[in-house]
XYZ file of C-alpha atoms in Angstrom:
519
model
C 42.990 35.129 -78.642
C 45.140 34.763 -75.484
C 48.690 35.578 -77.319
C 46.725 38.686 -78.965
C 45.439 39.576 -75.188
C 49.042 39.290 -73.972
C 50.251 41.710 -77.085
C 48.067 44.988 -76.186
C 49.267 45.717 -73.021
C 52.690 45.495 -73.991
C 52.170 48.021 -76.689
C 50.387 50.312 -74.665
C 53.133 50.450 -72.029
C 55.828 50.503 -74.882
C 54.009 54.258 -75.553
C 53.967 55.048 -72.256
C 57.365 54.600 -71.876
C 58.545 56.569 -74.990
C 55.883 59.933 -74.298
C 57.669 59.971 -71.341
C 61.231 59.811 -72.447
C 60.273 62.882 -75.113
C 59.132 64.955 -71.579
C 62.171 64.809 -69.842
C 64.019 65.461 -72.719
C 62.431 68.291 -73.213
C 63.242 69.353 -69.333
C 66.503 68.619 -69.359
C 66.885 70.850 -72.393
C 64.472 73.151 -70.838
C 66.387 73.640 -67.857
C 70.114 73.583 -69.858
C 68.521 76.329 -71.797
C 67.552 78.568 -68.021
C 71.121 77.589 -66.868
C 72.581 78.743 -69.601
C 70.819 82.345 -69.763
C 71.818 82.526 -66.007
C 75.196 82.103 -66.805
C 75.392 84.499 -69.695
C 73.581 87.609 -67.858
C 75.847 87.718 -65.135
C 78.676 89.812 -66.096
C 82.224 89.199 -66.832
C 84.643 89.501 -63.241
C 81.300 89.556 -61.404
C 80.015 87.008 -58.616
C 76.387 86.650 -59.201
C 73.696 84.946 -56.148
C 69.987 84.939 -56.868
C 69.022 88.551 -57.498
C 72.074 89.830 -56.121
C 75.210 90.743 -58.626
C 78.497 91.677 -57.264
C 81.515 93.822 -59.480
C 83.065 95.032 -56.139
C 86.852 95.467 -56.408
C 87.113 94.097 -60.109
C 89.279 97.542 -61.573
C 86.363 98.184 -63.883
C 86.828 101.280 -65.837
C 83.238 101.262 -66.740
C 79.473 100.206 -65.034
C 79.437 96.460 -66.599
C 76.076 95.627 -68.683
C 73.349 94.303 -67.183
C 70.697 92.596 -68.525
C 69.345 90.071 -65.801
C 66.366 92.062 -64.885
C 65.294 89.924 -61.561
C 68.542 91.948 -60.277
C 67.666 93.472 -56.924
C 71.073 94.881 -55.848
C 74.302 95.560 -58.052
C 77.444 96.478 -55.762
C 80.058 97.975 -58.486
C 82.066 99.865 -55.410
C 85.805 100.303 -55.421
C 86.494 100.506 -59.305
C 87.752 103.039 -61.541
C 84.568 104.197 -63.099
C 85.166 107.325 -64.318
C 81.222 108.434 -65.652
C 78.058 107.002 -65.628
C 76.264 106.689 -69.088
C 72.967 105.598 -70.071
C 74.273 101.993 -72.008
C 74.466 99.857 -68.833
C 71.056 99.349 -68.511
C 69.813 98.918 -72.180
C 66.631 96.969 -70.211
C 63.886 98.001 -67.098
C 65.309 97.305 -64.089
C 62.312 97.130 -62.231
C 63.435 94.785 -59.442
C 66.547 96.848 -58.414
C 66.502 98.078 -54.940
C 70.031 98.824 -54.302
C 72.554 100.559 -56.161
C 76.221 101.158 -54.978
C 78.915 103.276 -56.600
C 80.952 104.493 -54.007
C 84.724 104.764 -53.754
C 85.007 105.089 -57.949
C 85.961 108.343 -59.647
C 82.972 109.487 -61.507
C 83.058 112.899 -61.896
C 80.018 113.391 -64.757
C 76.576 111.775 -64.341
C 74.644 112.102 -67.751
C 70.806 112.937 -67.840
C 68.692 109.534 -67.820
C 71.152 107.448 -66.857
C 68.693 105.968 -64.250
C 65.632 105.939 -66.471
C 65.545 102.140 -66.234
C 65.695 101.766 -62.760
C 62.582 104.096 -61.558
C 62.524 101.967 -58.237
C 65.824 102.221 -56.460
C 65.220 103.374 -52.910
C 69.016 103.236 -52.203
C 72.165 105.103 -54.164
C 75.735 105.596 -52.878
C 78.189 107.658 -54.792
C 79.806 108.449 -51.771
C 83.592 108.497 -52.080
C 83.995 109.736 -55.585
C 85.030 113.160 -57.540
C 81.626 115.033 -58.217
C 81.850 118.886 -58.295
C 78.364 120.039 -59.112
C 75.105 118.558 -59.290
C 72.469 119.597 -62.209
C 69.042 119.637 -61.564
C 67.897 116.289 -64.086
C 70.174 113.954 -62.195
C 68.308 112.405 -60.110
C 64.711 113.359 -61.670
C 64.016 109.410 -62.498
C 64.805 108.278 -59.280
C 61.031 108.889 -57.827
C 60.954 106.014 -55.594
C 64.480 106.995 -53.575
C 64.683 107.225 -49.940
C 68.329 107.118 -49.561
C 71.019 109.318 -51.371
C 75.134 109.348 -50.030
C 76.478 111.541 -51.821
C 79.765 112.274 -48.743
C 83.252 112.471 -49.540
C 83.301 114.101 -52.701
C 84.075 117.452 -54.362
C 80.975 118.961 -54.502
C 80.894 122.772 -54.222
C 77.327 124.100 -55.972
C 73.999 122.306 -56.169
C 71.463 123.730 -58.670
C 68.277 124.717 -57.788
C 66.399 121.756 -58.590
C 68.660 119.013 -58.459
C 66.897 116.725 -55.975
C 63.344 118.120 -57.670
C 61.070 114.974 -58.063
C 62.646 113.162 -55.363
C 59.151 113.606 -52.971
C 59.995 110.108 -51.350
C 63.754 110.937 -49.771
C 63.953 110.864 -46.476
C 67.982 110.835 -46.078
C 70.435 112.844 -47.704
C 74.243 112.622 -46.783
C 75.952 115.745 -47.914
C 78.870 115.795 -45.487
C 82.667 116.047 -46.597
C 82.704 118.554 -49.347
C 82.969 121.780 -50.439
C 79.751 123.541 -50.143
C 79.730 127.120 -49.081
C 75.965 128.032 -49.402
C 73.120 126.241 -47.402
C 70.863 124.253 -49.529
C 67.397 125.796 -48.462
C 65.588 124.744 -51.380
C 65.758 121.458 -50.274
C 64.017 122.080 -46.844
C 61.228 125.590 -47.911
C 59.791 126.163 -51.256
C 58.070 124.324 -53.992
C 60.733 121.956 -54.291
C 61.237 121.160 -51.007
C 61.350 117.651 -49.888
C 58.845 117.062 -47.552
C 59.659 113.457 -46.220
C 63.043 114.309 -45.598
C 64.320 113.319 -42.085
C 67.959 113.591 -42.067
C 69.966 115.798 -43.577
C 73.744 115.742 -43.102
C 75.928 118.784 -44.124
C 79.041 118.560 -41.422
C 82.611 119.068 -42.551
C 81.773 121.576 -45.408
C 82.494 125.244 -45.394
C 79.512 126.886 -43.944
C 80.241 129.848 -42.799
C 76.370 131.157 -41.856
C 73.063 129.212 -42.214
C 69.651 131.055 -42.330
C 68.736 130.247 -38.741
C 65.460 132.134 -39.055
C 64.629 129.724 -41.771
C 65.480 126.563 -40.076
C 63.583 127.497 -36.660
C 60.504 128.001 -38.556
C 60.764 124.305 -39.945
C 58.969 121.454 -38.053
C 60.993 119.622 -35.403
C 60.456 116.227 -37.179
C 63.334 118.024 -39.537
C 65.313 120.217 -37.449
C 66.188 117.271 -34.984
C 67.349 115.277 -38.172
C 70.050 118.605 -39.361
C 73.386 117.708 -39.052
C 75.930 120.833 -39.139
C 78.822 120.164 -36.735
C 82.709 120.811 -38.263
C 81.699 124.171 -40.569
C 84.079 127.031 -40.228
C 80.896 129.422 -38.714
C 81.587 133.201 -37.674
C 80.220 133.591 -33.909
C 77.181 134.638 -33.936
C 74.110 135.018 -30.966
C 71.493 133.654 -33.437
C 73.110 130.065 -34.305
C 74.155 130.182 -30.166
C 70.680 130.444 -29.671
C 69.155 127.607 -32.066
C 71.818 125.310 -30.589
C 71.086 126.116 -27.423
C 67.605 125.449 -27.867
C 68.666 122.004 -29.834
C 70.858 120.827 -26.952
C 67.627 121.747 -24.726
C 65.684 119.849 -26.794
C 68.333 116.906 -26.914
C 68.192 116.882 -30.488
C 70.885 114.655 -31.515
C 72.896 116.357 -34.030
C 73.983 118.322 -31.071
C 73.502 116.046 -28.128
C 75.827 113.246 -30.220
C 78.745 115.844 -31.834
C 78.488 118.950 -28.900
C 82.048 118.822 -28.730
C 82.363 119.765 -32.693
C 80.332 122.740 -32.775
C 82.753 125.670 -33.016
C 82.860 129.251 -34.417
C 85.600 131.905 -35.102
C 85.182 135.246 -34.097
C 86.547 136.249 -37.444
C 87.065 134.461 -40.806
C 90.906 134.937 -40.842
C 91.341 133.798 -37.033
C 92.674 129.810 -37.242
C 91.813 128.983 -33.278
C 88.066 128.216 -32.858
C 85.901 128.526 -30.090
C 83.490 125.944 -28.774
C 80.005 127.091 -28.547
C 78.849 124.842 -25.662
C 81.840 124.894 -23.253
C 80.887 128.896 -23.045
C 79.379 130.516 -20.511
C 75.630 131.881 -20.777
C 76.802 135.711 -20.980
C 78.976 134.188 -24.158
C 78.771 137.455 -26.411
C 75.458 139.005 -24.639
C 73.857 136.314 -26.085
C 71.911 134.896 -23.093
C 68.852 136.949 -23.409
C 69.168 136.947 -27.219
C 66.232 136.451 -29.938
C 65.563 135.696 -33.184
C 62.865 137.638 -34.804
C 61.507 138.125 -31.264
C 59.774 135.046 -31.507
C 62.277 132.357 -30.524
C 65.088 132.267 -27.612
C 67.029 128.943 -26.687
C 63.860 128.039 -24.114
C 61.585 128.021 -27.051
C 59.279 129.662 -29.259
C 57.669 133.196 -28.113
C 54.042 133.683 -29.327
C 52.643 137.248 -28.152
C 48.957 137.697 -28.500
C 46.850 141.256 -27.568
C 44.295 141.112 -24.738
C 41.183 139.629 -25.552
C 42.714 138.262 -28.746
C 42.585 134.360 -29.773
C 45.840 132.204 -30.045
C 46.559 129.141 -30.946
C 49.913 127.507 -30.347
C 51.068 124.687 -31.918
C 53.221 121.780 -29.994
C 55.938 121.192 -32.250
C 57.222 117.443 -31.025
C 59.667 115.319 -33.539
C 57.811 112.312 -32.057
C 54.099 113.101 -33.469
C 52.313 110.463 -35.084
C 48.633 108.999 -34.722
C 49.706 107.273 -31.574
C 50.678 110.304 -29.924
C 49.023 111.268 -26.456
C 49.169 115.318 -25.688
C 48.730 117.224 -22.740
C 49.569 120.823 -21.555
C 50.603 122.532 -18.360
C 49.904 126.119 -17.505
C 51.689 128.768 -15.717
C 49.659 127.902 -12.629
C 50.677 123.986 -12.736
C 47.225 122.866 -13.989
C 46.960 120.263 -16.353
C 45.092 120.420 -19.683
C 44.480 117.957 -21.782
C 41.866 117.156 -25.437
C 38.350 117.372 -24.294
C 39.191 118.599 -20.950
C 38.578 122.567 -20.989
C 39.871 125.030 -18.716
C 38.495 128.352 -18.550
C 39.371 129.906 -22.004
C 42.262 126.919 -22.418
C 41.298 124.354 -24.872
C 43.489 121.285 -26.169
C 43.368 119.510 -29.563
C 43.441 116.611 -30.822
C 46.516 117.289 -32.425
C 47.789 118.536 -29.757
C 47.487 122.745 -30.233
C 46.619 124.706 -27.323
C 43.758 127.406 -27.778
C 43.153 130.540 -26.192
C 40.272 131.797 -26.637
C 40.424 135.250 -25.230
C 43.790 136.122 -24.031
C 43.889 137.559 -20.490
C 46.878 139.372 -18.821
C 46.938 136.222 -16.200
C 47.284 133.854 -19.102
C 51.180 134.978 -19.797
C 53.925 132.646 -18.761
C 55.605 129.782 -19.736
C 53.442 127.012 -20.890
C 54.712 122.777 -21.026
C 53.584 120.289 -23.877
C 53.643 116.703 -22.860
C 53.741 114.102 -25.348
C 53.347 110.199 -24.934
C 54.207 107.923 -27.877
C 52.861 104.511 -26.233
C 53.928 102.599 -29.633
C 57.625 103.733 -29.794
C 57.733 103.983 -25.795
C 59.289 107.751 -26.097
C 58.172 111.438 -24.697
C 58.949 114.468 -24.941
C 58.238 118.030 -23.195
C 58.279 121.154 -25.176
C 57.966 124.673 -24.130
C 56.695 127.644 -24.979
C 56.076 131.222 -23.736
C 52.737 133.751 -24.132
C 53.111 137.094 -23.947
C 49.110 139.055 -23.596
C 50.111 142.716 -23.869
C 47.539 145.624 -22.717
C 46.632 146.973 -26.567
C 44.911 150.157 -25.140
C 47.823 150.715 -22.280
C 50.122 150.079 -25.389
C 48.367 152.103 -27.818
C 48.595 154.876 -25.170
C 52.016 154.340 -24.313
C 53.147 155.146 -28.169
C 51.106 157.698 -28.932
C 52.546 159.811 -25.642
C 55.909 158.688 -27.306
C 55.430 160.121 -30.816
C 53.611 163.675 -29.060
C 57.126 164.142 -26.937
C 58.838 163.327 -29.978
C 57.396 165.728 -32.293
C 57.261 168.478 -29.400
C 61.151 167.923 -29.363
C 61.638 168.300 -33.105
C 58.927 171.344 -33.038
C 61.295 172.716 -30.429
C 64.244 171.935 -32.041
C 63.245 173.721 -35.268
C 61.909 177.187 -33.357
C 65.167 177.496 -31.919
C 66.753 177.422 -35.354
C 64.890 179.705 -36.827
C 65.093 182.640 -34.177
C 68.656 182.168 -34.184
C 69.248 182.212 -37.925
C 66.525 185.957 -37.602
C 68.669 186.955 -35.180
C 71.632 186.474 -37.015
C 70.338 187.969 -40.367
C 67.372 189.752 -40.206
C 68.157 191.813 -37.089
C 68.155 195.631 -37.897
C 71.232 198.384 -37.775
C 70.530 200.252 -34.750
C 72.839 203.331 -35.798
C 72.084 206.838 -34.177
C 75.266 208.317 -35.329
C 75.340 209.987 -39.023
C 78.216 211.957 -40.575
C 78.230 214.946 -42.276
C 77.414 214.442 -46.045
C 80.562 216.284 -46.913
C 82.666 214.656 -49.176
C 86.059 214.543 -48.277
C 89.378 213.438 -50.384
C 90.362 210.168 -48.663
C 93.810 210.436 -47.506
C 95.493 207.614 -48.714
C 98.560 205.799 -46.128
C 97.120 207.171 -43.013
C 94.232 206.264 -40.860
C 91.095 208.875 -40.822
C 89.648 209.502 -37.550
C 86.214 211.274 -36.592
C 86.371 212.675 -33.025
C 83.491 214.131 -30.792
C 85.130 217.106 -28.977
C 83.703 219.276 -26.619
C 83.777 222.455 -28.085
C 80.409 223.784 -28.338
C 79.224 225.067 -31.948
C 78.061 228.382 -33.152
C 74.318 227.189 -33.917
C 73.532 225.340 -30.940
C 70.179 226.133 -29.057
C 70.221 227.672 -25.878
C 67.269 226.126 -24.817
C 68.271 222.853 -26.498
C 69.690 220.276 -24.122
C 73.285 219.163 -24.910
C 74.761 215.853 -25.004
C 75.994 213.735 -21.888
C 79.207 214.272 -22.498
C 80.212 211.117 -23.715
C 82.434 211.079 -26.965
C 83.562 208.460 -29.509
C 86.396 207.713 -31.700
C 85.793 206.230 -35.252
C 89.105 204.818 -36.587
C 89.726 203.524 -40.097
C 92.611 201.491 -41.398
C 94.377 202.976 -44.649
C 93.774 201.477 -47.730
C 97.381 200.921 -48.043
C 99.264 200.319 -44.358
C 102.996 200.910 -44.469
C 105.147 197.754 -44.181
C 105.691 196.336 -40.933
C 102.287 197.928 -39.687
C 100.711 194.421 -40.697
C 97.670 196.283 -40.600
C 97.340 197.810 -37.236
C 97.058 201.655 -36.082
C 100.519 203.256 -34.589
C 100.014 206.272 -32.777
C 102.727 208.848 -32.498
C 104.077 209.219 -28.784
C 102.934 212.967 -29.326
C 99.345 212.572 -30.895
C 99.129 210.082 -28.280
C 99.093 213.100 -26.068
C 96.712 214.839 -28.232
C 94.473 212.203 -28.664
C 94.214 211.878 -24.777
C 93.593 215.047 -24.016
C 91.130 215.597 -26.632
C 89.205 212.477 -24.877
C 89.144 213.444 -21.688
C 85.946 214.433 -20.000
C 85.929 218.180 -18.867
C 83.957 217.989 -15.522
C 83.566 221.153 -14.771
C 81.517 221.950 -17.383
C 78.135 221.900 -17.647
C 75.764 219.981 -19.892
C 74.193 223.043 -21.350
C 77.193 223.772 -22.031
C 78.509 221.122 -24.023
C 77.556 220.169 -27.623
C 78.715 217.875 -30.663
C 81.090 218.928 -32.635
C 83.275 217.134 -34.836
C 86.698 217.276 -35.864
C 88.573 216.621 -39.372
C 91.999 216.316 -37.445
C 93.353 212.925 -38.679
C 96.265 210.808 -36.603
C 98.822 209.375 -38.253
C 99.859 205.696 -38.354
């Protein structure tokens, strides 16, 4: 009994002991097995740490393959990857964060080649050889919120190509080749609207549409980048930077000194646009679309009209404090109404009936306790007279059309009186046909000689007598067309003209005369 006793505990223990050994066997091999997979999914000339994997520098001609998929960040920079193809990623990527490609030479990005990694919020193909970007690129990226894309060769980028991407908020265009403003990206349907930054400097922008970009919020246009472009002079881009600088946006604020234009395209020395004077091209009083100038934005509202103006702030969000400041130096503010003035809580100004006194130049105030910033906008009403107005025009189109009526009148009697005036002729010749005398000049002469069959009781003519002379047909060479009297019919002629005095006017009568004078 006792030697039996003593036996069961040792066998017990002696199957303790072996269950044991069989479990950490099994995690030694367990963990060999983990070490081992570790080891083979990090790629060949790569340094791999946690989630992180590392190619940087390696002379890889191609992206290597990557199966670990607890990867959070790949860095494959500084290689000689030539094009990116859908076979390094044969698995999701879920986990990756992070992707950099800069400083390779990939010049062709095939469609899908990021449809296993829908969650990377950063990409950098800076530094490489693109031309052109399609517009499927970058449609699986829906999660990204940071693109580089500087230093490369890019000259055109399709309508579309950044379509999908509705979480960017930074895009770094800046060092290439693009002539034409990408507006799609900032107005349409496939405009991005959480995009904050957007750099386009040292390109080859020669205009941007600065209507456009003043209508955009000021959450976007202090985040547009545009210094080092080759711009023409021009007042309207003056005037937005103007009214950037004013607003110390810092595109402008932080490169003033690279903002330059050329008065024309094939002129090599630029001009700075902010070490000019005010006058700089008549632009100090300039517009654009009479509803912006470099103080601000220009709302004009008719008397007894309601306006609302908005206080565009790039510091608005829900911890944002408003108040407004009138021509008069009183202070509005939500809740608090003044007269027809009326404040928001986001931060618009109301007028509800527009009054001539209300016109001036009104001050937003914002407060941002939680970022510790402010910021004063401002912004000028116009309340026009409509009826003084209405007036005014129509007294301009009644002189207007009084002038053309005028104008027209005055044509017309001239053009009757040039060809619709009557022949006033009192003279007629006799009905006798005569053989024209061809190489001399015929001549019809009143003389004074009174005919046979004249009245007595008839009154005579005045006296006064007229020559009708008529150039031959065919005038002897040298005439060149002229009459040549004779010295002697000269004599003739005179005598036969002059007015007999001493006779009477009873006396005197027409008569005419067949006598011609030679040329």
């Amino acid at each position: 009994m006792f030697s039996d006793s003593l036996l069961l505990p040792s066998a017990y223990t002696y199957r303790s002991v072996r269950s044991a050994c069989k479990n950490i066997l099994f995690a030694l091999l367990l963990c060999a097995n983990l070490t081992s997979s570790a080891f083979e999914s990090c790629p060949t000339d790569c340094i791999c740490a946690s989630d992180i994997i590392t190619c940087s520098n390696k002379n890889l001609p191609t992206l290597p393959r990557i199966v670990f998929q607890f990867i959070s960040r790949l860095d494959v920079s500084y290689n000689r990857v030539v094009r990116l193809n859908t076979d390094w990623a044969p698995n999701p990527l879920d986990k990756l964060n992070t992707l950099i490609l800069s400083h390779n030479s990939i010049s062709h990005i095939t469609t899908g080649v990021f449809s296993n990694t829908p969650n990377v919020r950063y990409l950098d193909l800076s530094s490489n050889k693109l031309s052109s970007l399609s517009e499927t690129v970058f449609q699986d990226l829906t999660e990204l919120e940071v693109l580089l894309l500087f230093n490369n060769a890019i000259t055109q980028i399709k309508a579309g190509a950044f379509g999908g991407l509705h979480a960017l908020q930074k895009l770094y265009l800046s060092r290439n080749l693009i002539t034409q403003f990408p507006l799609e990206v900032l107005v349409g349907k496939l405009s991005l609207s959480h995009l904050e930054l957007l750099d386009l400097s040292l390109n080859s922008l020669r205009e941007v549409p600065v209507q456009k970009i003043i209508s955009l919020p000021a959450s976007q246009q202090h985040g547009l980048y545009l210094h080092d472009n080759p711009f023409t002079c021009d007042c309207t881009l003056y005037t937005m930077l103007m009214y950037w600088y004013k607003r110390q946006f810092r595109p402008v604020v932080d490169f003033k000194s690279d903002y330059n234009c050329f008065f024309q395209p094939h002129l090599k020395v630029p001009i700075n646009l902010f070490s000019q004077s005010e006058d700089f091209m008549n632009c100090a009083n300039s517009t654009i679309n009479c509803s912006f100038h470099y103080l601000g934005m220009i709302y004009e509202v008719s008397f007894g009209d309601r306006l609302v103006v908005h206080c565009d702030s790039k510091i608005i969000d829900g911890n944002s404090v408003f108040s407004w400041v009138t021509p008069s130096q009183e202070l509005v503010q939500p809740g608090n109404h003044s007269q027809n003035l009326n404040v928001f809580v986001n931060g618009s100004l109301e007028v509800s009936h527009a009054r001539i006194e209300d016109s001036g130049v009104y001050t937003c105030i914002v407060i941002n306790s939680r970022r510790k910033l402010n910021e004063t906008i401002e912004v000028t009403i116009k309340v026009s007279n409509s009826t003084s107005d209405r007036s005014r025009s129509h007294g301009t189109f009644s002189t207007a059309f009084t002038t053309l009526a005028a104008c027209v009148a005055s044509i017309i009697l001239v053009l009757i009186y040039l060809y619709l005036t009557p022949c006033r002729c009192c003279c007629r010749t006799r009905k006798t046909k005569r053989k024209p005398n061809l190489g001399s000049a015929s001549s019809f002469i009143l003389s004074t000689t009174p005919s046979s069959d004249t009245q007595p009781n008839k009154k005579a003519s005045t006296g006064k007598r007229v020559v009708f002379l008529e150039p031959g047909r065919e005038p002897k060479q040298g005439q060149n067309g002229k009459i040549k009297l004779l010295p002697a019919d000269q004599v003739i002629t005179e005598s036969i003209l002059k007015n007999s005095k001493t006779k009477s006017e009873s006396d005197s009568v027409n008569s005419f005369s067949d006598t011609p004078f030679l040329a």
